Amino acid sequence: MILKVSNLEKIYKGKISFKALENINMEVCEGEFVAIMGPSGSGKSTFLNTISTIDKPTSGSVLIAGKNPYEMNSKQLSTFRRKELGFVFQQFNLVNTLTVGENIILPLTLDKADIKTMKTKLEEISELLGISHLLHKRTYEISGGQAQRVAIARAVINEPSILLADEPTGNLDSKAAKDVMKLFKKLNESMNVTIIMVTHDPNIASYSDKTYIIKDGNIYQEIINRNDDKNYK
Ligand code: ADP
Ligand code: ADP
């Protein structure tokens, strides 16, 4: 199991405290593709932030690859995040002063990988995602759909345990959105990348193996989209 969430609760404390997540339990296996769906304000971002080691839960536990990120010091945590997690956002968050290729290898540069390893990994991932012809372009020369593919390449080049995606198709037209989902499927199937994706769009969620519906901070429903011989660990 790659993610185990137990009795997760998040209360935003302030003049008026607000319970954004209540008693959430979830287990995600290696190689699973999970979607989190729910109306605006239901707690999707809060959930994603707590499982992505960004926002400490009020109570309950989060285990990623068997480790509790909230028991780590900040140095351990940033290493852990870089090693175990890849992030994709609605806004592609590319660095405009760098080329496409430089953006993709950014996580490897931070890890001080050697040039040859970087080059090989860049070639492999670019080919898989169909963006080899874009590597020397600037980020403002490519389309939104292409930018998201670049962001995905950057998110998985380190071979993270989990790819976390927050509304990854939110800024794309339906054709580009579909293409991004096909790439998620491809990464999931060929690299066995575990994906946890937040979306408000049922069409997008239907690409996942399993969809959890969150409502008022609770898991309200679990929908199995795929029920074949995929062998989860
Ligand atoms: P979603 O992503 O589903 O739109 P959020 O997780 O952003 O939902 O928010 C869930 C609820 O928690 C909302 O009612 C929101 O207003 C509230 N909330 C989110 N962040 C904070 C915060 N930092 N302080 C107080 N309330 C918050
Ligand atoms: P989304 O629907 O994508 O979650 P939101 O507009 O709900 O976006 O939230 C954007 C950011 O604002 C989030 O980081 C969330 O934590 C924060 N936020 C949301 N509601 C509140 C609130 N009532 N008080 C403080 N921060 C909030």
Short mmCIF file of N, CA and C and ligand atoms in Angstrom, two decimals, residues 12 18 39-46 49 55 90 166-167 198, ligand 2:
data_model
loop_
_atom_site.label_atom_id
_atom_site.label_comp_id
_atom_site.label_asym_id
_atom_site.label_seq_id
_atom_site.Cartn_x
_atom_site.Cartn_y
_atom_site.Cartn_z
N TYR A 12 -9.87 24.11 10.62
CA TYR A 12 -9.23 25.42 10.48
C TYR A 12 -9.61 26.22 11.70
N PHE A 18 -13.55 25.86 11.79
CA PHE A 18 -14.31 25.19 10.74
C PHE A 18 -13.73 23.81 10.48
N PRO A 39 -18.21 18.91 -4.81
CA PRO A 39 -18.52 20.30 -5.13
C PRO A 39 -17.50 21.26 -4.53
N SER A 40 -17.52 22.49 -4.98
CA SER A 40 -16.63 23.52 -4.47
C SER A 40 -16.86 23.68 -2.96
N GLY A 41 -15.78 23.73 -2.21
CA GLY A 41 -15.90 23.90 -0.76
C GLY A 41 -16.09 22.61 0.01
N SER A 42 -16.06 21.46 -0.68
CA SER A 42 -16.32 20.19 0.00
C SER A 42 -15.10 19.66 0.77
N GLY A 43 -13.92 20.20 0.47
CA GLY A 43 -12.72 19.75 1.19
C GLY A 43 -11.68 19.07 0.33
N LYS A 44 -11.83 19.14 -1.00
CA LYS A 44 -10.90 18.46 -1.90
C LYS A 44 -9.47 18.99 -1.76
N SER A 45 -9.34 20.31 -1.80
CA SER A 45 -7.99 20.89 -1.70
C SER A 45 -7.39 20.62 -0.33
N THR A 46 -8.22 20.73 0.70
CA THR A 46 -7.73 20.46 2.05
C THR A 46 -7.22 19.02 2.13
N ASN A 49 -3.96 18.74 0.17
CA ASN A 49 -2.87 19.39 0.91
C ASN A 49 -2.41 18.56 2.10
N ASP A 55 -0.01 20.49 4.49
CA ASP A 55 -0.84 21.04 5.56
C ASP A 55 -1.11 19.95 6.61
N GLN A 90 -3.43 23.00 -11.79
CA GLN A 90 -4.28 23.59 -12.83
C GLN A 90 -3.50 24.62 -13.65
N ASP A 166 -4.01 18.42 -8.97
CA ASP A 166 -5.12 19.25 -8.52
C ASP A 166 -5.77 19.92 -9.73
N GLU A 167 -6.93 19.46 -10.13
CA GLU A 167 -7.64 19.98 -11.30
C GLU A 167 -6.70 20.10 -12.51
N VAL A 198 -7.54 15.39 -8.10
CA VAL A 198 -8.75 16.10 -7.70
C VAL A 198 -9.38 16.73 -8.94
P1 ADP B 2 -10.40 25.49 -4.75
O1 ADP B 2 -11.86 25.49 -5.08
O2 ADP B 2 -9.50 25.19 -5.91
O3 ADP B 2 -10.09 24.72 -3.51
P2 ADP B 2 -10.62 27.88 -3.24
O4 ADP B 2 -10.93 29.19 -3.85
O5 ADP B 2 -11.67 27.12 -2.49
O6 ADP B 2 -10.02 26.98 -4.39
O7 ADP B 2 -9.39 28.02 -2.24
C1 ADP B 2 -8.19 28.61 -2.64
C2 ADP B 2 -7.27 28.72 -1.43
O8 ADP B 2 -7.85 29.54 -0.43
C3 ADP B 2 -6.99 27.36 -0.77
O9 ADP B 2 -5.61 27.24 -0.51
C4 ADP B 2 -7.80 27.37 0.50
O10 ADP B 2 -7.12 26.66 1.53
C5 ADP B 2 -7.91 28.84 0.83
N1 ADP B 2 -9.24 29.13 1.45
C6 ADP B 2 -10.43 28.71 1.01
N2 ADP B 2 -11.42 29.11 1.82
C7 ADP B 2 -10.82 29.82 2.81
C8 ADP B 2 -11.29 30.50 3.97
N3 ADP B 2 -12.59 30.52 4.30
N4 ADP B 2 -10.40 31.13 4.75
C9 ADP B 2 -9.10 31.09 4.42
N5 ADP B 2 -8.58 30.47 3.37
C10 ADP B 2 -9.42 29.84 2.56
#
